[in-house]
Short mmCIF file of C-alpha atoms and ligand atoms in Angstrom, two decimals:
data_model
loop_
_atom_site.label_atom_id
_atom_site.label_comp_id
_atom_site.label_asym_id
_atom_site.label_seq_id
_atom_site.Cartn_x
_atom_site.Cartn_y
_atom_site.Cartn_z
CA MET A 8 -2.30 4.18 38.63
CA LEU A 9 -5.29 2.95 40.58
CA LYS A 10 -7.50 3.68 37.61
CA LYS A 11 -5.12 1.78 35.37
CA ARG A 12 -5.33 -1.25 37.64
CA LEU A 13 -9.11 -0.94 37.74
CA GLY A 14 -9.30 -0.82 33.96
CA TRP A 15 -7.08 -3.82 33.75
CA LEU A 16 -9.24 -5.72 36.23
CA GLN A 17 -12.34 -4.82 34.27
CA ASN A 18 -10.75 -6.14 31.13
CA LEU A 19 -9.71 -9.30 32.88
CA PHE A 20 -13.21 -9.76 34.21
CA SER A 21 -14.82 -9.28 30.83
CA ARG A 22 -12.30 -11.69 29.34
CA LEU A 23 -13.11 -14.34 31.91
CA SER A 24 -16.81 -13.83 31.45
CA GLY A 25 -16.38 -14.43 27.72
CA LYS A 26 -17.30 -10.90 26.66
CA GLN A 27 -13.78 -10.02 25.71
CA GLN A 28 -14.22 -10.24 21.96
CA GLN A 29 -16.19 -7.10 21.27
CA ALA A 30 -14.44 -3.94 22.34
CA SER A 31 -16.50 -0.99 23.38
CA VAL A 32 -15.69 2.44 24.68
CA GLY A 33 -16.30 2.49 28.39
CA ASP A 34 -14.43 3.98 31.28
CA VAL A 35 -11.21 5.63 30.40
CA THR A 36 -7.93 4.26 31.68
CA ILE A 37 -5.43 7.04 32.25
CA ILE A 38 -1.78 6.14 32.07
CA SER A 39 0.38 8.77 33.68
CA ARG A 40 3.62 10.05 32.15
CA ASP A 41 5.87 7.74 34.16
CA GLN A 42 3.89 4.65 33.15
CA HIS A 43 4.23 4.86 29.36
CA GLN A 44 7.03 5.37 26.90
CA VAL A 45 5.57 8.27 24.89
CA SER A 46 8.30 10.81 25.41
CA ARG A 47 8.28 14.27 23.88
CA LYS A 48 11.58 13.51 22.19
CA LEU A 49 9.76 11.10 19.90
CA LEU A 50 7.08 13.62 18.96
CA SER A 51 7.16 16.15 16.18
CA PRO A 52 7.85 19.66 17.53
CA ASN A 53 5.27 20.94 15.05
CA ALA A 54 2.61 18.58 16.36
CA LEU A 55 3.43 19.81 19.87
CA LYS A 56 3.05 23.42 18.70
CA VAL A 57 -0.42 22.61 17.38
CA LEU A 58 -1.44 20.94 20.64
CA ARG A 59 -0.13 23.84 22.68
CA ARG A 60 -1.89 26.52 20.69
CA LEU A 61 -5.20 24.66 20.79
CA GLU A 62 -4.91 24.16 24.55
CA ASP A 63 -3.91 27.80 25.06
CA HIS A 64 -7.17 28.79 23.37
CA GLY A 65 -9.22 26.68 25.74
CA HIS A 66 -9.73 23.64 23.53
CA GLN A 67 -8.99 20.04 24.32
CA ALA A 68 -6.29 18.65 22.05
CA TYR A 69 -4.66 15.24 21.80
CA LEU A 70 -2.27 13.31 19.64
CA VAL A 71 -4.09 10.20 18.58
CA GLY A 72 -3.97 7.21 16.26
CA GLY A 73 -0.93 5.90 14.47
CA CYS A 74 1.65 8.11 16.14
CA ILE A 75 0.82 7.05 19.70
CA ARG A 76 0.26 3.43 18.66
CA ASP A 77 3.58 3.24 16.84
CA ILE A 78 5.52 4.68 19.77
CA LEU A 79 3.84 2.28 22.19
CA VAL A 80 4.85 -0.71 20.06
CA GLY A 81 8.40 0.56 19.99
CA GLY A 82 8.34 2.03 16.48
CA ARG A 83 8.74 5.52 15.07
CA PRO A 84 5.66 7.44 14.01
CA LYS A 85 5.45 8.39 10.35
CA ASP A 86 3.00 11.25 10.80
CA PHE A 87 1.02 12.97 13.52
CA ASP A 88 -2.73 13.25 13.86
CA VAL A 89 -4.41 15.59 16.31
CA ALA A 90 -7.95 15.28 17.69
CA THR A 91 -9.54 18.34 19.25
CA SER A 92 -12.75 19.76 20.64
CA ALA A 93 -12.28 22.82 18.38
CA LYS A 94 -14.48 22.93 15.26
CA PRO A 95 -12.68 22.84 11.91
CA GLU A 96 -13.34 26.52 11.29
CA GLU A 97 -11.95 27.40 14.73
CA VAL A 98 -8.81 25.38 14.04
CA ARG A 99 -8.48 27.03 10.68
CA SER A 100 -8.62 30.48 12.27
CA LEU A 101 -5.91 29.62 14.82
CA PHE A 102 -3.29 28.64 12.23
CA ARG A 103 -2.42 30.89 9.34
CA ASN A 104 -0.57 28.00 7.70
CA SER A 105 -3.68 25.80 7.57
CA ARG A 106 -6.44 24.82 5.21
CA LEU A 107 -9.76 23.04 5.42
CA ILE A 108 -9.95 19.84 3.44
CA GLY A 109 -12.34 16.96 2.85
CA ARG A 110 -16.06 16.61 2.48
CA ARG A 111 -16.76 13.11 3.72
CA PHE A 112 -14.58 13.98 6.71
CA LYS A 113 -13.84 17.65 7.26
CA LEU A 114 -10.27 18.13 8.46
CA VAL A 115 -7.72 20.88 8.84
CA HIS A 116 -4.21 20.47 7.53
CA VAL A 117 -1.63 22.60 9.29
CA GLN A 118 1.43 22.92 7.12
CA PHE A 119 4.98 23.33 8.46
CA GLY A 120 7.34 23.17 5.50
CA ARG A 121 7.02 19.62 4.26
CA GLU A 122 5.28 18.35 7.36
CA VAL A 123 1.50 18.34 7.59
CA ILE A 124 -0.26 17.95 10.92
CA GLU A 125 -3.78 16.67 10.43
CA VAL A 126 -6.29 18.09 12.88
CA ALA A 127 -9.71 16.48 13.23
CA THR A 128 -12.59 17.58 15.42
CA PHE A 129 -13.98 14.96 17.85
CA ARG A 130 -16.61 13.01 15.94
CA ALA A 131 -19.76 11.41 17.27
CA HIS A 132 -21.80 8.45 16.13
CA HIS A 133 -24.96 9.35 14.35
CA SER A 134 -28.09 7.36 13.95
CA GLN A 135 -27.87 4.79 11.19
CA ASP A 136 -31.59 4.61 10.55
CA SER A 137 -32.01 8.28 9.91
CA HIS A 138 -29.70 8.57 6.90
CA GLY A 139 -28.69 11.83 8.60
CA ASP A 140 -29.73 15.30 7.60
CA GLY A 141 -27.59 15.10 4.48
CA ASN A 142 -25.50 18.06 5.43
CA HIS A 143 -23.59 16.64 8.34
CA SER A 144 -24.01 12.91 8.11
CA HIS A 145 -25.22 10.47 5.54
CA HIS A 146 -25.45 6.69 5.24
CA SER A 147 -26.03 4.60 2.14
CA ASP A 148 -28.73 1.92 2.17
CA ASP A 149 -26.22 -0.78 3.06
CA GLY A 150 -24.89 1.09 6.08
CA GLN A 151 -21.87 2.78 4.52
CA ILE A 152 -21.04 6.18 5.98
CA LEU A 153 -20.99 8.69 3.17
CA ARG A 154 -20.57 11.80 5.22
CA ASP A 155 -19.42 12.06 8.80
CA ASN A 156 -19.36 15.53 10.24
CA VAL A 157 -21.29 15.17 13.46
CA TYR A 158 -19.16 16.39 16.34
CA GLY A 159 -19.07 15.15 19.92
CA THR A 160 -16.93 14.48 22.97
CA ILE A 161 -13.60 12.70 23.14
CA GLN A 162 -15.49 9.60 24.28
CA ASP A 163 -17.69 9.76 21.18
CA ASP A 164 -14.58 10.25 19.12
CA ALA A 165 -12.93 7.17 20.60
CA SER A 166 -15.92 5.00 19.76
CA ARG A 167 -15.84 6.24 16.15
CA ARG A 168 -12.25 5.14 15.64
CA ASP A 169 -11.53 1.86 13.97
CA PHE A 170 -9.27 -0.29 16.16
CA THR A 171 -8.66 -0.26 19.88
CA ILE A 172 -4.96 0.36 19.33
CA ASN A 173 -5.84 3.48 17.33
CA ALA A 174 -7.96 4.99 20.10
CA LEU A 175 -5.13 6.03 22.42
CA TYR A 176 -4.91 9.75 23.14
CA TYR A 177 -1.95 11.73 24.44
CA ARG A 178 -2.25 15.24 25.82
CA LEU A 179 0.32 17.84 26.68
CA SER A 180 -1.23 19.30 29.82
CA ASP A 181 -0.18 16.30 31.94
CA PHE A 182 1.58 14.05 29.35
CA ALA A 183 -0.92 11.27 30.08
CA VAL A 184 -2.17 8.64 27.65
CA LYS A 185 -5.91 7.98 27.72
CA ASP A 186 -7.13 4.55 26.70
CA TYR A 187 -10.86 4.36 26.00
CA ALA A 188 -11.22 0.96 24.35
CA GLY A 189 -8.63 -1.38 25.87
CA GLY A 190 -6.02 -0.55 23.26
CA LEU A 191 -3.10 -0.94 25.65
CA GLN A 192 -4.09 -4.44 26.51
CA ASP A 193 -4.42 -5.26 22.82
CA ILE A 194 -0.96 -3.86 22.21
CA ASP A 195 0.33 -6.16 24.94
CA ASN A 196 -1.46 -9.10 23.37
CA ARG A 197 -0.52 -8.02 19.85
CA LEU A 198 -4.11 -7.97 18.62
CA ILE A 199 -5.95 -5.94 16.00
CA ARG A 200 -9.48 -5.54 17.32
CA LEU A 201 -12.28 -3.37 15.98
CA ILE A 202 -14.17 -1.17 18.40
CA GLY A 203 -17.88 -2.04 18.47
CA ASN A 204 -19.72 -4.59 16.37
CA PRO A 205 -17.26 -5.71 13.71
CA GLU A 206 -19.76 -6.44 10.96
CA GLN A 207 -21.48 -3.10 11.43
CA ARG A 208 -18.13 -1.29 11.48
CA TYR A 209 -17.07 -2.96 8.22
CA ARG A 210 -20.39 -2.09 6.64
CA GLU A 211 -19.98 1.55 7.68
CA ASP A 212 -16.60 1.62 6.02
CA PRO A 213 -15.40 -1.48 4.15
CA VAL A 214 -11.88 -0.01 3.89
CA ARG A 215 -11.49 -0.99 7.54
CA MET A 216 -10.97 -4.56 6.29
CA LEU A 217 -7.90 -3.37 4.41
CA ARG A 218 -6.75 -1.36 7.39
CA ALA A 219 -7.00 -4.46 9.60
CA VAL A 220 -4.72 -6.27 7.16
CA ARG A 221 -2.34 -3.35 6.91
CA PHE A 222 -1.87 -2.93 10.64
CA ALA A 223 -1.58 -6.68 11.20
CA ALA A 224 1.14 -6.85 8.53
CA LYS A 225 2.92 -3.73 9.67
CA LEU A 226 2.94 -4.52 13.39
CA GLY A 227 3.16 -8.30 13.10
CA PHE A 228 -0.11 -8.51 15.11
CA THR A 229 -2.93 -11.03 14.79
CA VAL A 230 -6.40 -9.99 13.70
CA GLU A 231 -8.53 -10.96 16.68
CA LYS A 232 -11.10 -13.67 15.89
CA SER A 233 -14.34 -11.72 15.91
CA THR A 234 -12.66 -8.90 13.97
CA ALA A 235 -11.33 -11.37 11.41
CA LYS A 236 -14.43 -13.49 10.88
CA PRO A 237 -16.73 -11.08 9.00
CA ILE A 238 -14.00 -10.21 6.50
CA TYR A 239 -14.40 -13.56 4.73
CA GLN A 240 -18.02 -12.66 3.95
CA LEU A 241 -17.82 -8.91 3.42
CA GLY A 242 -14.90 -8.49 1.01
CA HIS A 243 -17.31 -7.74 -1.84
CA LEU A 244 -18.30 -4.47 -0.10
CA LEU A 245 -15.02 -3.04 -1.33
CA GLN A 246 -16.71 -2.79 -4.71
CA ASN A 247 -18.70 0.16 -3.30
CA ILE A 248 -15.54 2.13 -2.53
CA PRO A 249 -14.34 4.71 -5.06
CA SER A 250 -11.45 3.31 -7.05
CA ALA A 251 -9.24 6.31 -6.24
CA ARG A 252 -9.52 5.62 -2.50
CA LEU A 253 -8.68 1.97 -3.07
CA PHE A 254 -5.66 2.96 -5.10
CA ASP A 255 -4.39 4.96 -2.11
CA GLU A 256 -5.01 2.00 0.17
CA VAL A 257 -3.08 -0.32 -2.14
CA LEU A 258 -0.10 2.03 -1.99
CA LYS A 259 -0.28 2.11 1.81
CA LEU A 260 -0.40 -1.69 1.88
CA PHE A 261 2.53 -2.23 -0.43
CA LEU A 262 4.91 0.69 -0.09
CA ASN A 263 5.29 0.64 3.67
CA GLY A 264 7.97 -2.03 4.00
CA HIS A 265 5.50 -4.82 4.80
CA ALA A 266 4.31 -5.64 1.31
CA GLU A 267 4.99 -9.33 1.49
CA ALA A 268 3.07 -9.83 4.72
CA SER A 269 0.22 -7.63 3.44
CA PHE A 270 -0.07 -9.63 0.24
CA GLN A 271 -0.19 -12.89 2.17
CA LEU A 272 -2.91 -11.62 4.51
CA LEU A 273 -4.99 -10.19 1.66
CA GLN A 274 -4.84 -13.60 0.05
CA ASP A 275 -5.77 -15.38 3.28
CA PHE A 276 -8.77 -13.11 3.81
CA GLY A 277 -9.97 -13.39 0.21
CA LEU A 278 -9.46 -9.66 -0.30
CA LEU A 279 -6.84 -9.90 -3.01
CA GLU A 280 -9.42 -10.87 -5.60
CA GLN A 281 -11.37 -7.73 -4.72
CA LEU A 282 -8.41 -5.38 -5.01
CA LEU A 283 -6.32 -6.98 -7.74
CA PRO A 284 -8.48 -9.56 -9.50
CA ALA A 285 -6.06 -10.25 -12.36
CA THR A 286 -3.20 -10.74 -9.90
CA ALA A 287 -5.26 -13.04 -7.70
CA ALA A 288 -6.06 -15.19 -10.75
CA ALA A 289 -2.49 -15.19 -12.02
CA ILE A 290 -0.82 -16.54 -8.90
CA ASN A 291 -2.25 -19.97 -9.62
CA GLU A 292 -0.86 -19.99 -13.15
CA GLN A 293 2.27 -21.50 -14.64
CA ASP A 294 3.24 -23.87 -11.85
CA GLY A 295 3.54 -21.06 -9.37
CA PHE A 296 6.01 -19.09 -11.49
CA TYR A 297 3.91 -16.00 -11.26
CA ALA A 298 3.43 -16.35 -7.49
CA ARG A 299 7.23 -16.64 -7.14
CA PHE A 300 7.71 -13.57 -9.30
CA ILE A 301 5.37 -11.47 -7.14
CA HIS A 302 6.89 -12.86 -3.98
CA ALA A 303 10.39 -11.94 -5.17
CA ALA A 304 9.22 -8.43 -6.08
CA LEU A 305 7.54 -7.82 -2.73
CA VAL A 306 10.46 -9.16 -0.69
CA ASN A 307 12.68 -6.90 -2.74
CA SER A 308 10.41 -3.87 -2.16
CA ASP A 309 10.46 -4.46 1.58
CA LYS A 310 14.24 -4.66 1.49
CA ARG A 311 14.41 -1.39 -0.43
CA VAL A 312 12.29 0.35 2.20
CA ARG A 313 14.61 -0.90 4.94
CA GLN A 314 17.56 0.45 2.98
CA GLY A 315 15.84 3.81 2.56
CA LYS A 316 15.58 3.41 -1.22
CA SER A 317 12.65 4.75 -3.19
CA LEU A 318 9.76 2.67 -4.46
CA THR A 319 7.42 3.64 -7.23
CA PRO A 320 3.78 2.65 -7.54
CA ALA A 321 4.42 2.12 -11.27
CA PHE A 322 6.89 -0.67 -10.60
CA LEU A 323 4.54 -2.31 -8.14
CA TYR A 324 1.62 -2.26 -10.54
CA ALA A 325 3.86 -3.38 -13.41
CA VAL A 326 4.60 -6.46 -11.32
CA PHE A 327 0.96 -7.05 -10.39
CA LEU A 328 -0.35 -6.75 -13.95
CA TRP A 329 2.50 -8.36 -15.91
CA TYR A 330 0.81 -11.71 -16.32
CA SER A 331 -2.45 -10.15 -17.39
CA THR A 332 -0.62 -7.94 -19.89
CA LEU A 333 1.20 -10.94 -21.35
CA ALA A 334 -2.00 -12.94 -21.63
CA TYR A 335 -3.77 -10.14 -23.54
CA THR A 336 -0.69 -9.57 -25.67
CA ARG A 337 -0.64 -13.23 -26.73
CA GLN A 338 -4.30 -13.08 -27.69
CA ILE A 339 -3.70 -9.99 -29.79
CA GLU A 340 -0.59 -11.46 -31.42
CA GLU A 341 -2.67 -14.40 -32.54
CA GLN A 342 -4.51 -11.97 -34.79
CA ASP A 343 -1.20 -11.37 -36.59
CA VAL A 344 -0.46 -8.09 -34.84
CA PRO A 345 3.32 -7.60 -34.47
CA LYS A 346 4.90 -7.96 -31.03
CA LEU A 347 5.24 -4.32 -29.93
CA PRO A 348 1.83 -3.00 -30.94
CA ALA A 349 0.32 -6.15 -29.47
CA LEU A 350 2.15 -5.54 -26.20
CA ASN A 351 0.92 -1.96 -26.11
CA ARG A 352 -2.66 -2.95 -26.64
CA GLY A 353 -2.34 -5.80 -24.15
CA ALA A 354 -0.96 -3.36 -21.60
CA MET A 355 -3.82 -0.96 -22.15
CA THR A 356 -6.41 -3.67 -21.67
CA ALA A 357 -4.77 -4.92 -18.48
CA ILE A 358 -4.60 -1.38 -17.06
CA GLU A 359 -8.17 -0.54 -18.06
CA ASN A 360 -9.46 -3.64 -16.31
CA GLN A 361 -7.55 -2.85 -13.15
CA ASN A 362 -8.77 0.75 -13.25
CA GLN A 363 -12.24 -0.45 -12.48
CA ARG A 364 -11.06 -1.54 -9.03
CA THR A 365 -8.18 0.76 -8.18
CA SER A 366 -7.78 3.65 -10.54
CA ILE A 367 -4.19 3.97 -11.72
CA PRO A 368 -3.31 7.61 -12.41
CA LYS A 369 -1.81 8.31 -15.83
CA ARG A 370 1.47 9.39 -14.32
CA PHE A 371 1.93 5.78 -13.20
CA ALA A 372 0.28 4.03 -16.15
CA ILE A 373 2.82 5.49 -18.59
CA PRO A 374 5.96 4.26 -16.80
CA MET A 375 4.29 0.87 -16.27
CA ARG A 376 3.91 0.49 -20.00
CA GLU A 377 7.50 1.59 -20.51
CA ILE A 378 8.76 -1.03 -18.07
CA TRP A 379 6.85 -3.70 -19.97
CA GLU A 380 7.92 -2.48 -23.38
CA LEU A 381 11.52 -2.45 -22.21
CA GLN A 382 11.26 -6.15 -21.33
CA TYR A 383 11.05 -6.67 -25.04
CA ARG A 384 13.65 -4.06 -25.93
CA LEU A 385 16.16 -5.49 -23.44
CA THR A 386 16.35 -8.59 -25.63
CA ARG A 387 17.33 -6.52 -28.71
CA ARG A 388 20.91 -5.47 -28.31
CA PHE A 389 22.47 -5.22 -31.77
CA GLY A 390 24.07 -2.12 -33.20
CA LYS A 391 23.11 0.94 -31.15
CA LYS A 392 20.03 -0.67 -29.62
CA ALA A 393 21.68 -1.66 -26.33
CA ASP A 394 22.90 1.90 -25.78
CA GLN A 395 19.53 3.38 -26.62
CA THR A 396 17.90 1.07 -24.09
CA LEU A 397 20.54 1.84 -21.49
CA ASN A 398 19.80 5.56 -21.85
CA HIS A 399 16.08 5.12 -21.51
CA PRO A 400 14.85 6.90 -18.36
CA ARG A 401 13.06 3.73 -17.30
CA PHE A 402 16.06 1.44 -17.89
CA ARG A 403 16.86 0.88 -14.23
CA ALA A 404 13.31 -0.14 -13.33
CA ALA A 405 13.08 -2.38 -16.38
CA TYR A 406 16.40 -4.03 -15.54
CA ASP A 407 15.30 -4.66 -11.94
CA PHE A 408 12.07 -6.11 -13.32
CA LEU A 409 14.05 -8.41 -15.60
CA LEU A 410 16.18 -9.67 -12.72
CA LEU A 411 13.05 -10.50 -10.75
CA ARG A 412 11.71 -12.54 -13.66
CA GLU A 413 14.92 -14.54 -13.69
CA GLN A 414 14.94 -14.82 -9.93
CA ALA A 415 11.48 -16.38 -10.14
CA GLY A 416 12.89 -19.02 -12.47
CA GLU A 417 12.30 -17.67 -15.98
CA ASP A 418 15.07 -18.77 -18.34
CA LEU A 419 16.10 -15.74 -20.36
CA GLY A 420 19.42 -17.13 -21.53
CA GLY A 421 21.53 -15.05 -19.15
CA LEU A 422 20.01 -11.75 -20.26
CA GLY A 423 20.10 -10.26 -16.76
CA GLN A 424 23.80 -11.03 -16.32
CA TRP A 425 24.52 -9.60 -19.77
CA TRP A 426 22.93 -6.28 -18.76
CA THR A 427 24.63 -6.35 -15.38
CA ASP A 428 27.99 -6.65 -17.16
CA TYR A 429 27.10 -4.17 -19.87
CA GLN A 430 26.32 -1.39 -17.41
CA VAL A 431 29.75 -1.52 -15.78
CA ALA A 432 31.76 -2.25 -18.94
CA ASP A 433 33.81 0.42 -20.71
CA GLU A 434 33.15 1.43 -24.28
CA PHE A 435 35.59 -1.07 -25.75
CA VAL A 436 34.18 -4.02 -23.80
CA ARG A 437 30.65 -2.96 -24.68
CA ARG A 438 31.44 -3.11 -28.39
CA GLN A 439 32.95 -6.56 -27.85
CA MET A 440 29.85 -7.72 -26.01
CA VAL A 441 27.57 -6.59 -28.80
CA LYS A 442 29.89 -8.08 -31.41
CA ALA A 443 29.91 -11.39 -29.58
CA LEU A 444 26.12 -11.39 -29.79
CA GLN A 445 26.27 -10.72 -33.48
CA SER A 446 28.68 -13.54 -34.09
CA GLY A 447 26.36 -15.71 -32.02
CA LYS A 448 23.53 -14.66 -34.23
CA TYR A 449 25.56 -15.25 -37.34
CA LYS A 450 26.32 -18.81 -36.29
CA LYS A 451 22.72 -19.38 -35.45
CA SER A 452 21.44 -18.05 -38.72
CA ARG A 453 23.94 -20.17 -40.64
CA LYS A 454 22.83 -23.35 -38.98
CA PRO A 455 19.67 -24.03 -40.93
CA ARG A 456 21.53 -23.52 -44.19
CA ARG A 457 23.54 -26.62 -43.55
CA HIS A 458 20.42 -28.62 -44.15
CA HIS A 459 20.11 -27.15 -47.60
CA ARG A 460 23.59 -27.90 -48.84
CA ARG A 461 23.66 -27.22 -52.47
CA LYS A 462 24.16 -30.22 -54.55
CA PRO A 463 27.67 -30.60 -55.92
CA SER A 464 27.78 -29.37 -59.48
CA GLU A 465 28.39 -31.65 -62.36
CA ASN A 466 31.95 -30.39 -62.65
CA GLU A 467 32.70 -31.08 -59.04
CA GLN A 468 31.53 -34.63 -59.20
P1 LIG B 23 -0.69 5.27 9.63
O1 LIG B 23 -0.73 6.77 9.51
O2 LIG B 23 0.51 4.71 10.26
O3 LIG B 23 -1.03 4.61 8.35
P2 LIG B 23 -2.96 5.70 11.30
O4 LIG B 23 -3.61 4.80 12.32
O5 LIG B 23 -2.41 6.99 11.79
O6 LIG B 23 -1.85 4.82 10.60
P3 LIG B 23 -4.53 7.26 9.54
O7 LIG B 23 -5.16 6.85 8.26
O8 LIG B 23 -3.49 8.31 9.54
O9 LIG B 23 -3.98 5.92 10.17
O10 LIG B 23 -5.71 7.66 10.51
C1 LIG B 23 -5.51 8.27 11.78
C2 LIG B 23 -6.50 7.74 12.77
O11 LIG B 23 -7.84 8.03 12.35
C3 LIG B 23 -6.48 6.23 12.96
O12 LIG B 23 -5.52 5.80 13.87
C4 LIG B 23 -7.89 5.95 13.43
O13 LIG B 23 -8.02 6.24 14.79
C5 LIG B 23 -8.71 6.95 12.65
N1 LIG B 23 -9.20 6.38 11.39
C6 LIG B 23 -8.61 6.45 10.18
N2 LIG B 23 -9.32 5.84 9.24
C7 LIG B 23 -10.42 5.36 9.86
C8 LIG B 23 -11.56 4.63 9.43
N3 LIG B 23 -11.69 4.26 8.17
N4 LIG B 23 -12.49 4.33 10.35
C9 LIG B 23 -12.37 4.72 11.64
N5 LIG B 23 -11.31 5.39 12.10
C10 LIG B 23 -10.35 5.71 11.23
MG1 LIG B 24 -1.59 8.57 10.59
#
């Protein structure tokens, strides 16, 4: 308790002396079990098993990162990460149900049914000038960490973590939480703050800019000033990140129930144009229609997460790239290519362009194209067409997509309502609905003929 007070006083002092902005790892503040709300009931029994076994074998072992942070802000952790003094090979040998993964960061995954506990060995900083010995650590010329397998103490490990709120460690031996970087104070003040020199930390790993946005959106925190400032200049560094890693980050940003807030922050920080260039360009188009469409889709996704419904990356990307697909399709149609083939080629071009930033796996690209193609097919309802469309495996997603277009203000002549009714109608009513369309069509197609009334014949005159 005394230590906690001391740590708090130190923080207060550094705040008053104006040094508060840059967090560094200094003296540890230890918060005893009765002073924090991390209770074992909130922790995964499997994670506890891992901690216990590591400790029993003489290693230090802590729960760290998102799980402790989320509990301390009153949330529920989504997964559990362990940090330990044991080397990856030692961890591997202690758990039969484990495997070594990763190259850039070596980790051990301990598998318990569907739950994976990620175990990482304490990491240390390594010299930036040296470029490392290649085997254990390696930097690129612009400071990016390419390999990071230099091990150290828990203190080293804390200083290697990204944000202060992610450097809180919980151990089983006395149920204490250890705070190395002032994370507890930042939780109290609802701040996302990088540990160390922000610009250098972003250069080491530009994905930290996206993580700052993600945590700010998820927790409703503010990105602290000196952590926020470099982002406006360094967004372009994301171009050095493999597109597969950025794809994963996009999913984390948009499938976690805080998509709308994430999108807004990405826009504010100028990062959207790095991640989703076609989307960033589109939101200024068509009197804000497209911005409203995306907004509606993201609000809807967040609602689905709250309701425990599933979300698919394909739907999300179909939303993000719809405008781009339509723009390419129109260009191709101008060369007298019929609608559907033009749409298919337009879709391919839009996806290929996006792939250069965030690679979209084929298993998502195919349903995206189906959702788009169905936008066209949903308008064609004569004969058996409506039933064929209704039975399409992607119907539901395409229908939801259609409703969002209407919600954003697109006038589709009541198409969404028609499909809403059609789905719940019985066979007889369905036939009536299709017939009514046909009679509508008949009337329409007769209209122009009125202008060409045949002249009365001689006999009639
Ligand atoms: P969540 O799992 O809720 O998305 P998390 O904070 O647990 O959030 P993970 O990606 O699971 O995020 O990472 C676990 C921990 O590893 C983080 O809390 C942080 O301490 C550290 N970490 C992860 N990525 C980085 C990074 N790019 N740079 C520095 N530290 C990182
Ligand atoms: Mg995690």
